[in-house]
Coordinates of C-alpha atoms in Angstrom, one line a residue:
Chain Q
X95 CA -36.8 6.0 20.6
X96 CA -37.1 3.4 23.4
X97 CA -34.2 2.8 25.7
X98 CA -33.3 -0.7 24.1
X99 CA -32.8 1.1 21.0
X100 CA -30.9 3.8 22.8
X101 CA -28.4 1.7 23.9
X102 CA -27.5 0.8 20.2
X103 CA -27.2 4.5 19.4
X104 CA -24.9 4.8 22.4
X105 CA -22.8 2.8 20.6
X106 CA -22.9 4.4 17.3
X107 CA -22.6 7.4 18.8
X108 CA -19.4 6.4 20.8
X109 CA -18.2 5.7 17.1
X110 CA -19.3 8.6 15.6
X111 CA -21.2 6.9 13.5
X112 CA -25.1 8.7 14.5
X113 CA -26.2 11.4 12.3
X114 CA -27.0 14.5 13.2
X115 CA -30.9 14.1 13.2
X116 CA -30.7 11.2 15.3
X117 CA -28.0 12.6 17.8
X118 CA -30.7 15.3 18.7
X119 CA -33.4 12.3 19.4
X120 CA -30.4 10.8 21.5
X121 CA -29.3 13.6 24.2
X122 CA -33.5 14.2 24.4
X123 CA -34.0 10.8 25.7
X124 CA -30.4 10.5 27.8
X125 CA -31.3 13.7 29.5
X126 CA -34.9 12.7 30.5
X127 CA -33.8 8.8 31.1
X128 CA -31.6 8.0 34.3
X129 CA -30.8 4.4 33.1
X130 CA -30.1 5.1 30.0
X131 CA -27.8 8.1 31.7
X132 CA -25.6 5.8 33.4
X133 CA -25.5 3.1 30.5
X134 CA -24.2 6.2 28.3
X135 CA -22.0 7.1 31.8
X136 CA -20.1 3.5 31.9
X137 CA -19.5 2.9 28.1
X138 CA -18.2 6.3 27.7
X139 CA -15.7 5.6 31.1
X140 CA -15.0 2.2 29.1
X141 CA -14.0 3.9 25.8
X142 CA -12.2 6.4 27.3
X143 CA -9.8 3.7 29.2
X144 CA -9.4 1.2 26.4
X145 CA -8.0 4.5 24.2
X146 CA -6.3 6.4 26.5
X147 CA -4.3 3.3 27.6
X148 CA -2.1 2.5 24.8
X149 CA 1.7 0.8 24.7
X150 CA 4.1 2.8 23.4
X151 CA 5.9 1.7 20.5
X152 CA 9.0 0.4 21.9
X153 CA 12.2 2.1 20.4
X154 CA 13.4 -1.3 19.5
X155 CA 10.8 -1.6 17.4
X156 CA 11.6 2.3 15.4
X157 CA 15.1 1.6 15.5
X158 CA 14.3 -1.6 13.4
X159 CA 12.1 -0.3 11.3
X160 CA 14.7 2.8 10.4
X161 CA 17.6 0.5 10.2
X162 CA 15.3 -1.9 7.0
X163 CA 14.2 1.4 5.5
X164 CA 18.1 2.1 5.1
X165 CA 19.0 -1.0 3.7
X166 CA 15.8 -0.7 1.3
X167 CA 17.3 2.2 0.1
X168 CA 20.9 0.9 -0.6
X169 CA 19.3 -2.5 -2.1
X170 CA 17.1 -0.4 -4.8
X171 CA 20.5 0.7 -5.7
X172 CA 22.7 -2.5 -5.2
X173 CA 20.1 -4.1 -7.1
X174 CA 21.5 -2.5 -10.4
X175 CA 24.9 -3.0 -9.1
X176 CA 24.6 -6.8 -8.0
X177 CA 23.0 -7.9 -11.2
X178 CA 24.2 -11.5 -12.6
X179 CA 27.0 -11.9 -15.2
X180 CA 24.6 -13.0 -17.8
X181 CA 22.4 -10.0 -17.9
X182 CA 25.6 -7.5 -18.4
X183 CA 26.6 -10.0 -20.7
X184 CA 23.4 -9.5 -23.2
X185 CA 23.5 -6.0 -22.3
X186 CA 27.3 -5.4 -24.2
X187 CA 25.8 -8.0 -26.6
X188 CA 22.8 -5.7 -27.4
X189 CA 24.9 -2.6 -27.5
X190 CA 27.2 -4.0 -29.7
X191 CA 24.2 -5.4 -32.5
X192 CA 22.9 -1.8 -32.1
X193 CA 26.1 -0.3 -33.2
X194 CA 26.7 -2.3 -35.8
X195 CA 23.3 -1.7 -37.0
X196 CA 24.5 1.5 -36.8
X197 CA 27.9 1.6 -38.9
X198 CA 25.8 -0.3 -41.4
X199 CA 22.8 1.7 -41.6
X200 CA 25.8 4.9 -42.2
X201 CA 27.9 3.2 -44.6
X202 CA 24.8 2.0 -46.0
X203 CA 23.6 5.5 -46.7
X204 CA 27.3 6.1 -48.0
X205 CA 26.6 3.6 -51.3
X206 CA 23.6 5.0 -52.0
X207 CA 25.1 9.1 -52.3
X208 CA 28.0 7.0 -54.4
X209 CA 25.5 5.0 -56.5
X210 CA 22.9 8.6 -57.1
X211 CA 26.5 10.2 -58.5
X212 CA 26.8 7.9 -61.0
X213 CA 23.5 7.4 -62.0
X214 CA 23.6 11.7 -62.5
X215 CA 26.8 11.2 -64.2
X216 CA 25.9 8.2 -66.5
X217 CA 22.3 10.3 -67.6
X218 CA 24.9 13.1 -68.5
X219 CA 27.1 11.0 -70.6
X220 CA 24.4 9.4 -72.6
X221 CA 23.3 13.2 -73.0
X222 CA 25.8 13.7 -74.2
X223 CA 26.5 11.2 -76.9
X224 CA 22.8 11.6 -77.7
X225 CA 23.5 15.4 -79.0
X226 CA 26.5 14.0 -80.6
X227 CA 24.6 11.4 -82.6
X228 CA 21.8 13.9 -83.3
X229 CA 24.5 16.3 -84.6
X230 CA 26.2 13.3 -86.6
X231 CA 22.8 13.0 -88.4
X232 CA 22.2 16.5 -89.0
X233 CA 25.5 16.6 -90.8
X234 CA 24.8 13.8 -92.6
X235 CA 21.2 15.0 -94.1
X236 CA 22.4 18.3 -94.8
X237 CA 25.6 17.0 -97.1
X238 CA 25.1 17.3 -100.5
X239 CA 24.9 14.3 -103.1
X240 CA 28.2 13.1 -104.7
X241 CA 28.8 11.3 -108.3
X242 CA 30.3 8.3 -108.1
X243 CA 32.7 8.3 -110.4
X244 CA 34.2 4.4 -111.6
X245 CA 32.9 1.2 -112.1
X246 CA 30.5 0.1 -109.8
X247 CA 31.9 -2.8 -108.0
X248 CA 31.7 -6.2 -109.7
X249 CA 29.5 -9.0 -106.8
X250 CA 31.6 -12.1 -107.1
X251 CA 29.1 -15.1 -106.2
Chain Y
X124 CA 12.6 8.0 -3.0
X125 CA 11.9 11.0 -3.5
X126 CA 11.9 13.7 -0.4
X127 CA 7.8 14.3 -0.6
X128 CA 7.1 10.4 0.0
X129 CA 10.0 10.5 2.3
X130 CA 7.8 13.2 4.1
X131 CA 4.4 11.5 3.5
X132 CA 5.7 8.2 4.9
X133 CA 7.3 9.7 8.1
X134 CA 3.9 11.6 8.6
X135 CA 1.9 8.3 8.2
X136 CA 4.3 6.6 10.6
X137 CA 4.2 8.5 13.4
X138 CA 0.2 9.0 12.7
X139 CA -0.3 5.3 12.8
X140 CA 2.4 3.4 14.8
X141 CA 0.6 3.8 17.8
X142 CA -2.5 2.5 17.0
X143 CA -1.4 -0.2 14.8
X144 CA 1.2 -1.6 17.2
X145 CA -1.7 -1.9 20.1
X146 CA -4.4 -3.6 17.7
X147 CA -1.6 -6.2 16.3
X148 CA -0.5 -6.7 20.2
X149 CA -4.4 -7.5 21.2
X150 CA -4.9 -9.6 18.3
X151 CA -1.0 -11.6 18.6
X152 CA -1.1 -11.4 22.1
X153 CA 2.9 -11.2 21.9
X154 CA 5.2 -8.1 21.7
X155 CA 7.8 -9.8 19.4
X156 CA 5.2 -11.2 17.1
X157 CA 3.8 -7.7 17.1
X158 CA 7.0 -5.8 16.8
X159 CA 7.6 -8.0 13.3
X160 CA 4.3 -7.6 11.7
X161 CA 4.4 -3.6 12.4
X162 CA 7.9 -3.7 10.9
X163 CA 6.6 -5.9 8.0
X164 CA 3.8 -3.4 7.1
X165 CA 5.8 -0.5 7.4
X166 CA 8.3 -1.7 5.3
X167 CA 5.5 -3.1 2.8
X168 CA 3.9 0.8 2.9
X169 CA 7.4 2.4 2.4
X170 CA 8.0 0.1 -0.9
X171 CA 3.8 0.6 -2.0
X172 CA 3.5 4.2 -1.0
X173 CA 4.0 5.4 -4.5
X174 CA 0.9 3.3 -5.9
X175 CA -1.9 4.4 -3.6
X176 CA -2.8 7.2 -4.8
X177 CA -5.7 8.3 -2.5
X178 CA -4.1 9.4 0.5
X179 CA -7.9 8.7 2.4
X180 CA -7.0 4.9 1.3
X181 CA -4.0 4.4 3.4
X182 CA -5.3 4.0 7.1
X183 CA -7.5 1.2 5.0
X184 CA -4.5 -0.1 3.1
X185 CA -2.3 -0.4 6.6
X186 CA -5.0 -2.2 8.7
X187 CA -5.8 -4.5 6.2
X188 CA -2.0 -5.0 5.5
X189 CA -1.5 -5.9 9.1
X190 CA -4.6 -8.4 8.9
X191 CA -2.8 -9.9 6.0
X192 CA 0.1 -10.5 7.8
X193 CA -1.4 -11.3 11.3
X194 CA -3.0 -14.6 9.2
X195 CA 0.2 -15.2 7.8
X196 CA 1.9 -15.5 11.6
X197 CA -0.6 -17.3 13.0
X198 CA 0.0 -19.9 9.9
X199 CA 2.8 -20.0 10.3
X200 CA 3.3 -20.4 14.3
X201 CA 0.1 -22.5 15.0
X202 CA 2.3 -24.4 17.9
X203 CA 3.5 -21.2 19.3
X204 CA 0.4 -19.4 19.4
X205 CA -1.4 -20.8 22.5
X206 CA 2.3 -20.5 24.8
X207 CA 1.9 -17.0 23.3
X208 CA -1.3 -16.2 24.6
X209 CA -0.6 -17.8 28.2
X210 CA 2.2 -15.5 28.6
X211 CA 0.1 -12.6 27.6
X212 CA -2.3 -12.9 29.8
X213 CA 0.1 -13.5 32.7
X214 CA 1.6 -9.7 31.6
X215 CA -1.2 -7.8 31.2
X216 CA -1.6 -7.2 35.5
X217 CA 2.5 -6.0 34.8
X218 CA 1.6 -3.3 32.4
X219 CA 0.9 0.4 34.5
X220 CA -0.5 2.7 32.0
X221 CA -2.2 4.7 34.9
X222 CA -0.9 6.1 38.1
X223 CA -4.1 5.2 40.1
X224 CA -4.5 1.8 41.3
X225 CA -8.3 1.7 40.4
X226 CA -7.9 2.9 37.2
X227 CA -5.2 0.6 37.0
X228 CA -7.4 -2.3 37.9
X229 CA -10.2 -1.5 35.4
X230 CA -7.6 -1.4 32.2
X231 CA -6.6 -5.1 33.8
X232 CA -10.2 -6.4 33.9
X233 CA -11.6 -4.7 30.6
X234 CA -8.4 -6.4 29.2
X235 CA -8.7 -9.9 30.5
X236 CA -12.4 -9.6 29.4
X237 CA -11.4 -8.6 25.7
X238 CA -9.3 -11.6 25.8
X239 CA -11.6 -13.9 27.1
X240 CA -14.2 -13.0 23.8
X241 CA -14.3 -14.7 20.1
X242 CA -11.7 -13.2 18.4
X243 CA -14.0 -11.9 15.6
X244 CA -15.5 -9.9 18.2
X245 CA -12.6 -8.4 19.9
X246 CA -10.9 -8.1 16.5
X247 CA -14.1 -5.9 15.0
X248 CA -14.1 -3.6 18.5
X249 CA -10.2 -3.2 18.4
X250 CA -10.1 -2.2 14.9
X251 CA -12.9 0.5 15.6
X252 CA -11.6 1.5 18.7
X253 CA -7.3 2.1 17.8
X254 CA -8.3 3.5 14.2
X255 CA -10.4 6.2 12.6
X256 CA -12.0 3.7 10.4
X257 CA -15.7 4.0 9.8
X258 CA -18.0 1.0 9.8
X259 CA -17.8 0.8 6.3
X260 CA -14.3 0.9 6.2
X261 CA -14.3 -1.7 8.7
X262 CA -17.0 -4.2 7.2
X263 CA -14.3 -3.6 3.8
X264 CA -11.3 -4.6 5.4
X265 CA -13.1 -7.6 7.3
X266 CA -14.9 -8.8 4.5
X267 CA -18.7 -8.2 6.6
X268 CA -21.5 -6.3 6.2
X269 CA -21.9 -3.1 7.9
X270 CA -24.6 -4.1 10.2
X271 CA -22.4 -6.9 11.4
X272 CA -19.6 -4.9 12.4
X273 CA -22.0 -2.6 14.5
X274 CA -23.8 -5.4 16.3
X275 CA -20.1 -7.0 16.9
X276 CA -18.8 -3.7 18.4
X277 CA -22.4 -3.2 19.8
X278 CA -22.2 -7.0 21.9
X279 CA -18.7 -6.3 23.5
X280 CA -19.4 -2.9 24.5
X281 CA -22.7 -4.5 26.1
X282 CA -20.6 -7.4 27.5
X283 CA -17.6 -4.8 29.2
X284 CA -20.7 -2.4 30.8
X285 CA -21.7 -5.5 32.3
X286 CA -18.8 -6.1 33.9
X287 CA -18.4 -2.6 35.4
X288 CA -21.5 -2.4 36.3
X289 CA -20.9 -5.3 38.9
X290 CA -17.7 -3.8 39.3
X291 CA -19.6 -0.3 40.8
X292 CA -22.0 -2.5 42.1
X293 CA -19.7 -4.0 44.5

């Protein structure tokens, strides 16, 4: 490495940006090169002024910041508090549709139990009257055959 | 919010405030402007800290907040900007950061110098210099290559050893 291109890695370096391969070829050539020495000497001095001497963050400025971060917390709060009349509004409305929805979907559920219960009992009944006429039939085949006795009945045209 | 974010921001703040405040100051060159963009982004960062989900992400999310809104200010206060700057640069010989006066004197002269650069330039060496971002990061949040962020940081620091060296010289 050549001291032009040193002077780049003294600035990668600075920025711990040089790998550790290259560091090696660096502190070869800084401890056999006075010039580059003392350009490695100054821009350390220089980086080590610019970051030592920093402002302070004025407590103005943290007492602002804390004082918004308070009132960010109320808001996310007072947001659902503060909302307009409207949206409350079509809030009751939807809470009202869902509960009738509701009521009708029960009572709806109600007709059909009452309708089931008289399906069941009409299939009994006609049961039932089936039999009946099936017995009414029986009778009737097993009867024996009567004489008529009389005239037969005159057809009048 | 709950009382881990509550934790994570406080621990972020008092990581970053520091060096945020002093690379907004450089770049503004005015404490109030300074003071509202830090309280912008930390406000921004307490209402976003739930969606960045790589904690490595946020230095890189706050600096390239504060960008954001450094180019919003200086939209919005074109006029402003150069009385800004004037004032500035009258203050900087009022600031004492060190105890000896030639020490003293060196802060004052690397500062003037800074401020006497392109701004892309200072910008580039100030973000390096008051954050732990990497080159990479860097050329990310300034929308540059890599190499360019290295030969900007390389020119001032070439440009400031100058200057001490006629300094020692003398």
């Amino acid at each position: 490495m050549n001291c032009v291109e040193i002077k780049l890695t003294i600035s990668e370096y600075l920025d711990n940006e040089l790998s550790k391969e290259k560091e090696i070829v660096f502190f070869t050539h800084i401890s056999g090169c006075p010039d580059c020495r003392e350009e490695f000497k100054h821009q350390n001095l220089i980086q080590h002024t610019i970051k030592l001497h920093q402002h302070e963050v004025t407590s103005r400025l943290e007492q602002k910041i804390f004082n918004s971060l308070k009132q960010e917390k109320k808001s996310s709060i007072y947001k659902w508090i503060a909302l307009p009349v409207p949206v409350y509004i079509n809030c009751i409305l939807g809470m009202v549709i869902i509960i009738i929805a509701l009521f009708s979907f029960l009572q709806l559920s109600a007709l059909r139990n009452d309708l089931s219960d008289i399906r069941a009992k009409y299939h009994t009944a006609l049961e039932g009257i089936q039999y009946q006429s099936q017995q009414m039939d029986l009778l009737m085949s097993n009867m024996p055959a009567v004489k008529i006795i009389g005239q037969p009945l005159k057809i009048i045209n | 919010m709950q009382n881990s974010s509550i934790i994570d921001f406080t621990l972020n703040y008092n990581k970053f405030k520091k060096p945020l405040f002093n690379y907004v100051l450089k770049i503004v060159k005015s404490e109030m402007f300074a003071e509202d963009i830090v309280h912008d982004v930390f406000l921004n960062f307490y209402n976003n800290l739930s969606l960045i989900r790589n904690p490595e992400r946020i230095e890189i999310w706050i600096f390239t907040t504060a960008r954001n809104e450094i180019f919003s200010h200086f939209r919005k206060n074109k006029n402003k900007n150069e009385e800004n700057i004037e004032q500035y640069e009258d203050k900087i010989h009022i600031y004492n950061f060190a105890e000896d006066y030639e020490q003293q004197e060196l802060i004052n002269i690397l500062e003037i110098e800074l401020s006497k650069m392109d701004s892309s330039q200072n910008e580039t060496y100030y973000l390096k210099e008051y954050s732990n971002l990497s080159y990479k990061e860097i050329a990310e949040i300034m929308d540059i290559t890599e190499n360019l962020v290295r030969s900007r940081i390389y020119k001032v620091r070439q440009k400031l050893k100058d200057v001490i060296k006629k300094i020692y010289k003398d």
